[in-house]
Short mmCIF file of C-alpha atoms and ligand atoms in Angstrom, two decimals:
data_model
loop_
_atom_site.label_atom_id
_atom_site.label_comp_id
_atom_site.label_asym_id
_atom_site.label_seq_id
_atom_site.Cartn_x
_atom_site.Cartn_y
_atom_site.Cartn_z
CA MET K 102 -0.08 -0.05 -0.11
CA LYS K 103 1.01 3.47 -0.37
CA ILE K 104 1.31 5.54 2.70
CA ALA K 105 2.12 9.13 3.89
CA VAL K 106 3.12 9.92 7.36
CA VAL K 107 2.78 13.52 8.46
CA GLY K 108 5.24 14.25 11.41
CA THR K 109 8.48 12.13 11.96
CA GLY K 110 8.61 12.53 15.62
CA TYR K 111 8.66 9.50 18.00
CA VAL K 112 5.40 8.10 16.88
CA GLY K 113 5.63 9.16 13.04
CA LEU K 114 8.99 7.86 12.55
CA VAL K 115 8.64 4.54 14.07
CA THR K 116 4.96 4.43 12.43
CA GLY K 117 6.57 5.11 9.11
CA THR K 118 9.43 2.68 9.37
CA CYS K 119 7.30 -0.32 10.94
CA LEU K 120 5.05 0.15 8.00
CA SER K 121 7.39 0.11 5.48
CA GLU K 122 9.02 -3.09 7.10
CA THR K 123 5.93 -4.99 6.02
CA GLY K 124 6.33 -3.87 2.21
CA ASN K 125 4.26 -0.75 2.08
CA GLU K 126 5.89 2.19 0.30
CA VAL K 127 5.79 4.96 2.95
CA THR K 128 6.79 8.87 2.56
CA CYS K 129 7.31 10.46 5.52
CA VAL K 130 6.91 14.36 5.66
CA ASP K 131 8.24 16.81 8.14
CA ILE K 132 8.40 20.72 8.47
CA ASN K 133 11.85 20.55 10.20
CA LYS K 134 14.29 20.74 7.10
CA GLN K 135 17.27 19.72 9.32
CA LYS K 136 15.67 16.63 10.46
CA VAL K 137 14.72 15.48 7.07
CA GLN K 138 18.01 15.91 5.75
CA MET K 139 19.44 13.91 8.54
CA MET K 140 17.28 11.20 7.69
CA ARG K 141 17.82 11.46 3.91
CA GLU K 142 21.36 11.06 4.82
CA GLY K 143 20.68 7.70 6.79
CA HIS K 144 20.75 9.28 10.41
CA LEU K 145 18.16 8.85 13.01
CA PRO K 146 17.13 11.97 14.73
CA ILE K 147 15.91 10.28 17.99
CA TYR K 148 17.24 7.31 19.96
CA GLU K 149 14.89 4.28 19.98
CA PRO K 150 16.12 0.72 20.34
CA GLY K 151 15.71 -1.62 17.30
CA LEU K 152 14.84 1.09 15.14
CA GLU K 153 18.03 1.76 13.36
CA SER K 154 18.27 -1.58 11.54
CA LEU K 155 14.78 -1.31 10.35
CA PHE K 156 15.20 2.48 9.22
CA HIS K 157 18.40 1.47 7.15
CA ARG K 158 16.90 -1.68 5.75
CA ASN K 159 13.83 0.01 4.35
CA ILE K 160 15.75 3.21 3.09
CA ALA K 161 17.98 0.81 1.01
CA GLU K 162 14.92 -1.02 -0.15
CA GLU K 163 13.39 2.35 -1.42
CA ARG K 164 10.39 1.60 0.61
CA LEU K 165 11.03 4.56 3.08
CA LEU K 166 11.31 8.07 1.90
CA PHE K 167 11.61 11.59 3.63
CA THR K 168 10.36 14.92 2.31
CA THR K 169 9.50 18.32 3.50
CA GLU K 170 6.76 18.75 0.70
CA LEU K 171 3.38 17.72 1.70
CA ALA K 172 2.17 17.37 -1.78
CA GLU K 173 4.91 15.15 -2.72
CA ALA K 174 4.13 12.86 0.39
CA ILE K 175 0.63 12.55 -0.20
CA GLU K 176 0.27 12.46 -3.96
CA ASP K 177 0.21 8.73 -4.63
CA ALA K 178 -0.84 7.65 -0.93
CA GLU K 179 -4.27 6.27 -0.38
CA LEU K 180 -3.58 6.47 3.60
CA ILE K 181 -2.33 9.47 5.21
CA PHE K 182 -1.18 9.20 8.72
CA LEU K 183 -1.32 12.28 11.19
CA ALA K 184 1.47 11.97 13.66
CA LEU K 185 1.52 15.49 14.70
CA PRO K 186 2.08 16.97 18.10
CA THR K 187 -0.98 17.70 20.26
CA PRO K 188 0.87 19.45 23.13
CA MET K 189 -0.85 20.77 26.32
CA GLY K 190 -2.54 24.34 25.65
CA ASP K 191 -2.07 26.97 28.24
CA ASP K 192 -5.58 26.05 29.81
CA GLY K 193 -4.49 22.45 30.03
CA SER K 194 -6.39 21.06 27.00
CA ALA K 195 -4.93 19.52 24.08
CA ASP K 196 -3.62 21.91 21.32
CA LEU K 197 -5.00 20.82 18.10
CA SER K 198 -3.67 23.56 15.94
CA TYR K 199 -1.11 21.16 14.16
CA ILE K 200 -3.99 18.67 13.08
CA LEU K 201 -6.31 21.02 12.18
CA SER K 202 -3.95 23.25 10.06
CA ALA K 203 -2.32 19.99 8.46
CA SER K 204 -5.88 18.65 7.74
CA ALA K 205 -6.80 22.10 5.89
CA ASP K 206 -3.48 21.74 3.92
CA ILE K 207 -4.21 18.12 2.98
CA ALA K 208 -7.70 18.85 1.63
CA LYS K 209 -6.36 21.56 -0.60
CA LEU K 210 -4.17 19.03 -2.22
CA ILE K 211 -6.00 15.69 -2.56
CA LYS K 212 -7.16 14.74 -6.01
CA GLY K 213 -8.50 11.08 -5.34
CA TYR K 214 -9.99 9.02 -2.34
CA LYS K 215 -7.94 9.17 0.70
CA VAL K 216 -8.20 7.86 4.22
CA ILE K 217 -6.81 10.33 6.83
CA ILE K 218 -5.84 8.67 9.91
CA THR K 219 -5.17 10.43 13.34
CA LYS K 220 -2.54 8.63 15.13
CA SER K 221 -1.95 11.58 17.33
CA THR K 222 -3.58 11.50 20.86
CA VAL K 223 -6.51 13.83 20.23
CA PRO K 224 -9.80 14.66 22.21
CA VAL K 225 -13.22 13.17 21.52
CA GLY K 226 -14.96 15.20 18.51
CA THR K 227 -11.74 15.71 16.66
CA ALA K 228 -12.65 13.37 13.76
CA ASP K 229 -15.62 15.55 13.39
CA LYS K 230 -13.59 18.66 13.31
CA VAL K 231 -11.11 17.17 10.83
CA THR K 232 -14.04 15.83 8.63
CA ALA K 233 -15.61 19.35 8.68
CA ILE K 234 -12.31 21.05 7.63
CA ILE K 235 -11.56 18.76 4.84
CA LYS K 236 -15.27 18.85 3.41
CA ALA K 237 -14.85 22.56 3.42
CA ASN K 238 -11.86 22.47 1.13
CA THR K 239 -12.45 19.73 -1.25
CA ASP K 240 -15.06 17.68 -3.34
CA VAL K 241 -12.90 14.64 -3.29
CA GLU K 242 -14.11 11.51 -1.43
CA PHE K 243 -12.34 10.87 1.72
CA ASP K 244 -12.70 9.11 5.29
CA VAL K 245 -11.34 10.14 8.35
CA VAL K 246 -10.26 7.63 11.00
CA SER K 247 -9.18 7.46 14.53
CA ASN K 248 -6.35 5.30 15.20
CA PRO K 249 -4.61 6.17 18.57
CA GLU K 250 -1.29 4.74 19.13
CA PHE K 251 -0.28 2.87 22.31
CA LEU K 252 3.37 2.52 21.69
CA ARG K 253 5.90 3.36 24.69
CA GLU K 254 9.06 5.09 23.91
CA GLY K 255 12.13 2.74 24.49
CA VAL K 256 10.21 -0.25 23.25
CA ALA K 257 8.25 1.38 20.47
CA VAL K 258 9.33 -0.73 17.67
CA GLU K 259 8.43 -3.94 19.51
CA ASP K 260 5.01 -2.37 20.63
CA PHE K 261 4.24 -1.37 17.06
CA MET K 262 5.26 -4.61 15.31
CA LYS K 263 3.51 -6.79 17.93
CA PRO K 264 0.77 -4.60 19.36
CA GLU K 265 -1.67 -6.10 22.15
CA ARG K 266 -4.37 -4.47 20.43
CA ILE K 267 -5.07 -1.97 17.61
CA VAL K 268 -7.90 0.31 18.01
CA VAL K 269 -9.63 1.52 14.87
CA GLY K 270 -12.46 4.21 15.13
CA THR K 271 -14.50 4.49 11.89
CA LYS K 272 -17.75 3.97 10.41
CA SER K 273 -16.71 3.62 7.00
CA ASP K 274 -16.72 -0.07 5.59
CA ARG K 275 -14.28 1.19 2.90
CA ALA K 276 -11.62 2.45 5.49
CA ARG K 277 -12.33 -0.50 7.79
CA ALA K 278 -11.24 -2.93 4.92
CA LEU K 279 -7.95 -0.80 3.91
CA LEU K 280 -7.00 -0.69 7.76
CA THR K 281 -7.82 -4.55 8.11
CA GLN K 282 -5.55 -5.21 5.21
CA LEU K 283 -2.82 -2.80 6.35
CA TYR K 284 -2.58 -4.31 9.98
CA SER K 285 -3.06 -7.86 9.41
CA PRO K 286 0.78 -8.72 9.28
CA TYR K 287 0.77 -7.12 12.90
CA VAL K 288 -1.84 -9.15 14.50
CA ARG K 289 -0.88 -12.75 13.14
CA GLN K 290 -0.74 -13.84 16.67
CA GLY K 291 -4.30 -13.24 17.28
CA ASN K 292 -4.16 -9.92 19.06
CA PRO K 293 -7.46 -7.99 18.05
CA ILE K 294 -8.19 -4.96 15.92
CA ILE K 295 -10.84 -3.50 17.84
CA PHE K 296 -13.06 -1.31 15.54
CA MET K 297 -15.53 1.12 16.95
CA ASP K 298 -16.83 4.58 16.25
CA GLU K 299 -14.41 7.53 16.06
CA ARG K 300 -15.41 8.91 19.43
CA SER K 301 -15.09 5.84 21.47
CA SER K 302 -11.77 5.25 19.89
CA GLU K 303 -10.49 8.93 20.68
CA LEU K 304 -11.74 8.24 24.31
CA THR K 305 -9.93 5.00 24.47
CA LYS K 306 -6.44 6.50 24.09
CA TYR K 307 -7.08 9.08 26.86
CA ALA K 308 -8.74 6.41 29.23
CA ALA K 309 -5.64 4.10 28.61
CA ASN K 310 -3.19 6.66 29.36
CA SER K 311 -5.16 7.98 32.38
CA PHE K 312 -5.86 4.71 33.92
CA LEU K 313 -1.85 3.88 33.71
CA ALA K 314 -1.16 7.22 35.30
CA THR K 315 -3.83 6.38 38.00
CA LYS K 316 -2.21 3.20 38.83
CA ILE K 317 1.21 4.92 39.24
CA SER K 318 -0.29 7.77 41.41
CA PHE K 319 -2.13 5.43 43.52
CA MET K 320 1.31 3.33 44.12
CA ASN K 321 3.19 6.42 44.82
CA GLU K 322 0.67 7.31 47.58
CA ILE K 323 1.05 3.77 48.85
CA ALA K 324 4.58 4.31 48.79
CA ASN K 325 4.17 7.54 50.84
CA LEU K 326 2.28 5.75 53.46
CA CYS K 327 4.71 2.99 53.69
CA GLU K 328 7.24 5.56 54.85
CA LYS K 329 5.05 6.64 57.49
CA LEU K 330 3.75 3.14 58.54
CA GLY K 331 7.24 1.32 58.44
CA ALA K 332 6.09 -0.98 55.47
CA ASP K 333 8.05 -1.76 52.47
CA VAL K 334 6.19 -0.74 49.16
CA ASP K 335 8.13 -3.35 47.08
CA MET K 336 6.64 -6.08 49.06
CA VAL K 337 3.30 -4.55 48.94
CA ARG K 338 3.59 -4.29 45.22
CA MET K 339 4.40 -7.88 44.81
CA GLY K 340 1.73 -8.72 47.25
CA ILE K 341 -0.96 -7.05 45.14
CA GLY K 342 0.59 -7.45 41.69
CA SER K 343 0.25 -10.99 41.59
CA ASP K 344 -3.40 -10.68 41.99
CA SER K 345 -4.17 -11.11 38.06
CA ARG K 346 -6.96 -8.65 38.52
CA ILE K 347 -4.51 -5.80 39.43
CA GLY K 348 -1.51 -7.17 37.32
CA LYS K 349 2.24 -6.71 38.01
CA ARG K 350 2.80 -3.82 35.58
CA PHE K 351 2.90 -0.05 36.32
CA LEU K 352 3.06 -0.53 40.01
CA PHE K 353 6.42 0.79 40.40
CA PRO K 354 6.48 3.95 42.51
CA GLY K 355 9.13 6.53 41.89
CA ILE K 356 9.44 10.45 41.53
CA GLY K 357 6.12 10.89 39.46
CA TYR K 358 5.41 10.16 35.77
CA GLY K 359 6.84 12.27 33.08
CA GLY K 360 7.19 12.19 29.37
CA SER K 361 5.39 13.87 26.61
CA CYS K 362 2.22 11.84 27.10
CA PHE K 363 0.72 11.00 30.58
CA PRO K 364 0.97 14.66 31.87
CA LYS K 365 -0.58 16.28 28.91
CA ASP K 366 -3.23 13.65 28.47
CA VAL K 367 -4.26 13.26 32.01
CA SER K 368 -4.79 16.99 31.69
CA ALA K 369 -6.52 17.10 28.65
CA LEU K 370 -9.01 14.54 29.81
CA ALA K 371 -9.77 16.23 32.94
CA LYS K 372 -10.17 19.49 30.70
CA SER K 373 -12.70 17.62 28.46
CA ALA K 374 -14.48 16.33 31.54
CA ASP K 375 -14.67 20.15 32.84
CA GLU K 376 -15.94 21.21 29.60
CA SER K 377 -18.86 18.68 29.60
CA TYR K 378 -19.65 19.91 33.15
CA TYR K 379 -18.32 16.66 34.72
CA ASP K 380 -15.97 16.79 37.70
CA PHE K 381 -13.65 13.96 37.27
CA LYS K 382 -12.22 13.85 40.72
CA ILE K 383 -9.83 10.83 40.28
CA LEU K 384 -7.98 12.61 37.44
CA ASN K 385 -7.52 15.74 39.54
CA ALA K 386 -5.98 13.86 42.35
CA VAL K 387 -3.78 11.80 39.95
CA MET K 388 -2.18 15.11 38.67
CA GLU K 389 -1.94 16.54 42.14
CA VAL K 390 -0.10 13.50 43.46
CA ASN K 391 2.18 13.32 40.67
CA LYS K 392 3.01 16.92 41.09
CA LEU K 393 3.89 16.47 44.49
CA GLN K 394 6.07 13.11 44.24
CA LYS K 395 8.93 14.77 42.91
CA VAL K 396 8.77 17.53 45.51
CA ALA K 397 8.67 15.25 48.31
CA PHE K 398 11.66 13.25 46.98
CA LEU K 399 13.72 16.54 46.79
CA GLU K 400 12.34 17.58 49.99
CA LYS K 401 14.23 14.37 51.78
CA VAL K 402 17.53 15.66 50.04
CA LYS K 403 16.91 19.24 51.40
CA ASP K 404 16.10 17.82 54.84
CA TYR K 405 19.23 15.75 54.76
CA PHE K 406 21.57 18.75 54.02
CA ASN K 407 19.38 21.10 56.28
CA TYR K 408 18.56 23.35 53.25
CA ASP K 409 22.26 24.30 53.10
CA PHE K 410 23.90 23.18 49.62
CA ASP K 411 26.67 25.67 49.92
CA GLY K 412 29.92 23.87 48.89
CA LYS K 413 27.83 20.75 48.20
CA LYS K 414 28.23 18.87 45.23
CA ILE K 415 25.25 16.46 43.96
CA ALA K 416 25.79 13.73 41.54
CA VAL K 417 22.73 12.71 39.16
CA TRP K 418 21.99 9.34 37.32
CA GLY K 419 19.58 9.75 34.75
CA LEU K 420 18.06 12.63 33.11
CA ALA K 421 15.57 11.18 30.67
CA PHE K 422 11.85 10.60 31.80
CA LYS K 423 12.55 6.90 31.57
CA PRO K 424 15.13 4.44 30.61
CA GLU K 425 15.90 3.64 26.92
CA THR K 426 14.93 6.77 25.64
CA ASP K 427 16.91 10.35 24.96
CA ASP K 428 13.34 12.16 25.48
CA ILE K 429 13.55 14.46 28.52
CA ARG K 430 9.98 16.06 28.10
CA GLU K 431 8.25 16.52 31.47
CA ALA K 432 11.33 14.65 33.28
CA PRO K 433 11.19 14.91 36.78
CA ALA K 434 15.00 15.66 36.54
CA ILE K 435 14.15 19.09 35.10
CA TYR K 436 12.47 20.23 38.26
CA ILE K 437 14.88 18.68 40.65
CA LEU K 438 17.82 19.91 39.05
CA LYS K 439 16.72 23.47 38.73
CA GLU K 440 15.74 23.53 42.38
CA LEU K 441 19.17 22.10 43.49
CA LEU K 442 20.86 24.85 41.62
CA GLU K 443 18.42 27.46 43.13
CA TYR K 444 19.60 26.15 46.52
CA GLY K 445 23.23 26.66 45.66
CA ALA K 446 24.29 22.92 44.92
CA THR K 447 26.78 22.22 42.46
CA VAL K 448 25.39 19.42 39.97
CA ALA K 449 27.20 16.93 37.92
CA ALA K 450 24.99 14.45 35.84
CA TYR K 451 25.17 11.39 33.66
CA ASP K 452 22.68 9.88 31.29
CA PRO K 453 23.40 7.41 28.74
CA GLU K 454 21.38 9.11 25.91
CA ALA K 455 19.58 12.11 26.99
CA ILE K 456 22.45 14.60 27.92
CA ASN K 457 22.21 16.55 24.60
CA ASN K 458 18.56 17.06 24.77
CA PHE K 459 18.59 17.98 28.54
CA ASP K 460 21.42 20.54 27.92
CA ASN K 461 19.86 21.97 24.83
CA TYR K 462 16.42 22.24 26.39
CA THR K 463 17.40 23.34 30.09
CA ASN K 464 20.64 25.21 29.39
CA LEU K 465 21.12 24.58 33.16
CA LYS K 466 24.75 25.39 34.45
CA ILE K 467 25.54 21.88 35.60
CA SER K 468 28.41 19.53 34.29
CA TYR K 469 27.99 16.29 32.62
CA GLY K 470 29.95 13.19 32.82
CA ASP K 471 31.11 10.71 30.08
CA ASP K 472 30.02 7.75 32.53
CA SER K 473 28.34 6.91 35.83
CA TYR K 474 31.41 7.16 37.77
CA GLU K 475 32.78 10.38 36.65
CA VAL K 476 30.14 12.51 38.04
CA LEU K 477 30.75 10.74 41.46
CA LYS K 478 34.02 12.60 42.15
CA ASP K 479 33.75 14.58 45.43
CA ALA K 480 29.99 14.12 45.47
CA ASP K 481 28.11 14.90 48.76
CA ALA K 482 25.28 12.72 47.46
CA LEU K 483 24.05 10.81 44.41
CA LEU K 484 20.37 11.09 43.31
CA ILE K 485 19.19 8.35 40.97
CA LEU K 486 16.45 9.66 38.66
CA THR K 487 16.04 7.21 35.92
CA GLU K 488 16.50 3.52 36.15
CA TRP K 489 18.81 2.77 33.22
CA ALA K 490 19.85 -0.72 33.26
CA VAL K 491 23.63 0.39 33.45
CA PHE K 492 22.99 1.82 36.95
CA ARG K 493 21.85 -1.41 38.37
CA ASN K 494 25.04 -3.27 39.20
CA PRO K 495 27.71 -0.73 39.85
CA GLU K 496 30.85 -1.31 41.68
CA PHE K 497 30.21 0.16 45.01
CA SER K 498 33.60 0.37 46.40
CA LYS K 499 34.67 2.33 43.20
CA MET K 500 31.76 4.78 43.99
CA LYS K 501 32.79 4.97 47.67
CA ASP K 502 36.47 5.78 46.55
CA LEU K 503 34.94 8.64 44.49
CA MET K 504 32.28 10.12 46.72
CA LYS K 505 33.09 12.36 49.53
CA GLN K 506 29.92 11.30 51.58
CA HIS K 507 28.48 7.83 51.00
CA VAL K 508 24.87 9.16 50.59
CA ILE K 509 22.21 7.85 47.98
CA PHE K 510 18.85 8.93 47.43
CA ASP K 511 17.41 6.44 45.05
CA GLY K 512 14.12 7.64 43.11
CA ARG K 513 13.90 4.41 41.31
CA ASN K 514 14.29 1.70 44.00
CA LEU K 515 17.25 0.23 42.22
CA PHE K 516 19.06 -1.42 45.15
CA ASP K 517 18.28 -3.77 47.96
CA ILE K 518 18.31 -1.93 51.27
CA ASP K 519 20.31 -4.30 53.38
CA THR K 520 23.01 -4.59 50.40
CA MET K 521 23.28 -0.68 50.79
CA LEU K 522 23.63 -0.47 54.47
CA ASN K 523 26.21 -3.39 54.27
CA GLN K 524 28.21 -1.64 51.57
CA GLY K 525 28.24 1.27 54.03
CA PHE K 526 25.97 3.83 52.35
CA THR K 527 23.45 5.99 53.89
CA TYR K 528 20.54 5.10 51.49
CA ASN K 529 17.05 6.28 50.96
CA SER K 530 14.61 5.21 48.53
CA ILE K 531 10.84 5.37 47.55
CA GLY K 532 8.46 3.73 49.94
CA ARG K 533 11.12 1.67 51.82
CA THR K 534 13.27 3.68 53.92
CA THR K 535 12.69 6.59 56.17
CA LEU K 536 14.66 9.56 57.57
CA ASP K 537 14.57 7.86 60.80
CA LEU K 538 16.28 5.04 59.26
CA PHE K 539 19.15 7.45 57.96
CA GLN K 540 19.44 8.74 61.69
CA LYS K 541 19.88 5.26 62.82
CA VAL K 542 22.78 4.55 60.38
CA GLU K 543 24.58 7.58 61.28
CA GLU K 544 24.58 6.83 64.90
N1 LIG V 622 5.82 9.83 22.06
C1 LIG V 622 5.14 8.77 22.26
O1 LIG V 622 5.50 7.99 22.86
C2 LIG V 622 3.54 8.80 21.87
C3 LIG V 622 3.03 9.82 21.21
N2 LIG V 622 1.63 9.66 20.88
C4 LIG V 622 0.95 10.95 20.35
O2 LIG V 622 1.49 10.91 19.05
C5 LIG V 622 1.61 12.35 18.75
C6 LIG V 622 2.87 12.75 18.33
O3 LIG V 622 3.85 12.60 19.42
P1 LIG V 622 5.55 12.57 18.98
O4 LIG V 622 5.77 11.68 17.92
O5 LIG V 622 6.12 12.30 20.48
O6 LIG V 622 5.72 13.93 18.71
P2 LIG V 622 7.07 14.64 18.39
O7 LIG V 622 7.00 16.18 18.89
O8 LIG V 622 8.20 13.98 18.57
O9 LIG V 622 6.90 14.91 16.71
C7 LIG V 622 6.18 15.55 16.19
C8 LIG V 622 6.77 15.69 14.75
O10 LIG V 622 5.85 16.61 13.91
C9 LIG V 622 6.67 17.55 13.15
N3 LIG V 622 5.78 18.67 12.47
C10 LIG V 622 5.09 19.67 13.24
N4 LIG V 622 4.34 20.13 12.36
C11 LIG V 622 4.31 19.61 11.18
C12 LIG V 622 3.65 20.04 9.97
N5 LIG V 622 2.62 20.94 9.83
N6 LIG V 622 4.00 19.03 8.90
C13 LIG V 622 4.66 17.94 9.08
N7 LIG V 622 5.29 17.73 10.35
C14 LIG V 622 5.20 18.47 11.20
C15 LIG V 622 7.66 18.12 13.92
O11 LIG V 622 8.76 18.73 13.53
C16 LIG V 622 8.02 16.77 14.83
O12 LIG V 622 8.98 16.19 14.05
C17 LIG V 622 1.15 13.21 19.90
O13 LIG V 622 -0.32 13.51 19.76
C18 LIG V 622 1.28 12.32 21.19
O14 LIG V 622 0.38 12.23 22.07
C19 LIG V 622 1.04 8.50 20.90
C20 LIG V 622 1.58 7.57 21.52
C21 LIG V 622 2.92 7.55 21.98
O1 LIG V 623 0.63 7.92 24.68
C1 LIG V 623 1.85 8.02 24.96
O2 LIG V 623 2.70 8.61 24.43
C2 LIG V 623 2.33 6.56 25.50
O3 LIG V 623 2.53 6.90 26.92
C3 LIG V 623 3.05 5.74 27.65
O4 LIG V 623 4.39 5.62 27.28
P1 LIG V 623 5.68 6.37 27.67
O5 LIG V 623 5.20 7.74 27.78
O6 LIG V 623 6.57 6.12 26.58
O7 LIG V 623 6.29 5.44 28.75
P2 LIG V 623 5.97 4.62 30.11
O8 LIG V 623 6.61 3.45 30.24
O9 LIG V 623 4.36 4.79 30.11
O10 LIG V 623 6.40 5.59 31.14
C4 LIG V 623 5.58 7.00 31.51
C5 LIG V 623 6.04 7.48 33.07
O11 LIG V 623 5.66 6.69 33.91
C6 LIG V 623 6.53 6.48 34.99
N1 LIG V 623 6.33 4.98 35.53
C7 LIG V 623 5.95 4.10 34.72
C8 LIG V 623 5.69 2.66 35.19
C9 LIG V 623 5.63 2.64 36.42
O12 LIG V 623 5.16 1.38 37.11
N2 LIG V 623 5.88 3.71 37.36
C10 LIG V 623 6.14 4.82 36.80
O13 LIG V 623 6.41 5.70 37.71
C11 LIG V 623 7.75 6.43 34.11
O14 LIG V 623 8.98 6.48 35.02
C12 LIG V 623 7.48 7.47 33.15
O15 LIG V 623 7.99 8.74 33.78
C13 LIG V 623 2.22 4.62 27.50
O16 LIG V 623 2.74 3.66 28.26
C14 LIG V 623 1.85 4.38 25.89
O17 LIG V 623 1.17 3.10 26.05
C15 LIG V 623 1.49 5.57 25.33
O18 LIG V 623 1.55 5.19 24.04
#
């Protein structure tokens, strides 16, 4: 099939590449000229495990092309995917301007039947808006389909190639047949393509992200309670996760969810509810808990140093909002590092992939190391903010040789508490240790 993908970010580039992998001819279009040039020269603009080999293979087979010209991308394509940003607007709702203006541009260019497919996360009613805009600009036949994407960064290729489900919102039989044909290679293991109306499909995406965010905020509150009650959240997590009605996944407490999606999507759903005069109480609590989680983590650090970071060096492991990505959008590290600098600390940070993005985006006056150990030299404490695999099994003796004070604040519960105490570290993690325990260790 001939396909156009509009927008080549984390979703568009993975979608385009994975659709070309099953033999489709895909042209990806982006307004960012530098990015398109880079991809034409065979370089990936993002770090995403497993993407590079597929990207090179399909470029070499001439099934994956890149352009800055919308007209060129959509000319022969029957299916046009919109993988454009839908960022959080000033009032917390989803900003649809990219989607609506691209739809108008597409409408002015199409000459024959097209299916315009929204992959971006968009509020309920967007398919209707896109349909109205296209209708106002062309007499050509078309269908608008909602096809939300559920991939996770870091495992995006695997998620796209073997999705647990594909959701398609359309009332058109013609579009349904085309999408069934397109996606059949991806559901050979029997995972369903779930067809529904456009509005239900649009809401499914927000409901999924909001439910996962709710699980995380719930566990963060359980973790906070564990610290007050002297319980261990990892034990509680295993205890409840083995109940299949609850499930093991997305129960990890930490320093709050980040990324380009959960924060904006939970907010957008709450805003949609508001606009419909529905008070979605749970969502408001989910956002509030998330906002406070990183604040509470930092509060422990501030407490430990009596709010005085004069002459203190803080080492940081992890800047990305999660491991296996270079994405730093809404990463808790941004808030935490800004605050540490405000309080006068010197900060040295290491992340395997996200340093460039972090530095370009925040421009903070911190130093960056080439590896986990470099940043530890003379550090008064280490903060672990992202659970990259490379941090999981460090040489503790080497760490101690480098650090001035053997203090670790672990925002991702990477280590066993007894091991850390035996190694001689003052160790604080999420929902497992309390400041009281610190004091005991020091006595
Ligand atoms: N990042 C993720 O893991 C997931 C994101 N989504 C949703 O997918 C959508 C896209 O997200 P990302 O890929 O993360 O965004 P992104 O910000 O990484 O990429 C968007 C791309 O669109 C390009 N662009 C902007 N205006 C354009 C135009 N008029 N024509 C052509 N290209 C244009 C930008 O230059 C950029 O390359 C959002 O709605 C997001 O909520 C859904 C599932 C997963
Ligand atoms: O709509 C989207 O963009 C995507 O959002 C999330 O994917 P992603 O943001 O890539 O990452 P997740 O693995 O979901 O993690 C999100 C945040 O939650 C945090 N998290 C996750 C799981 C957990 O148990 N605890 C926890 O704190 C992570 O550290 C991270 O900051 C969803 O998992 C995807 O299904 C969805 O397609």
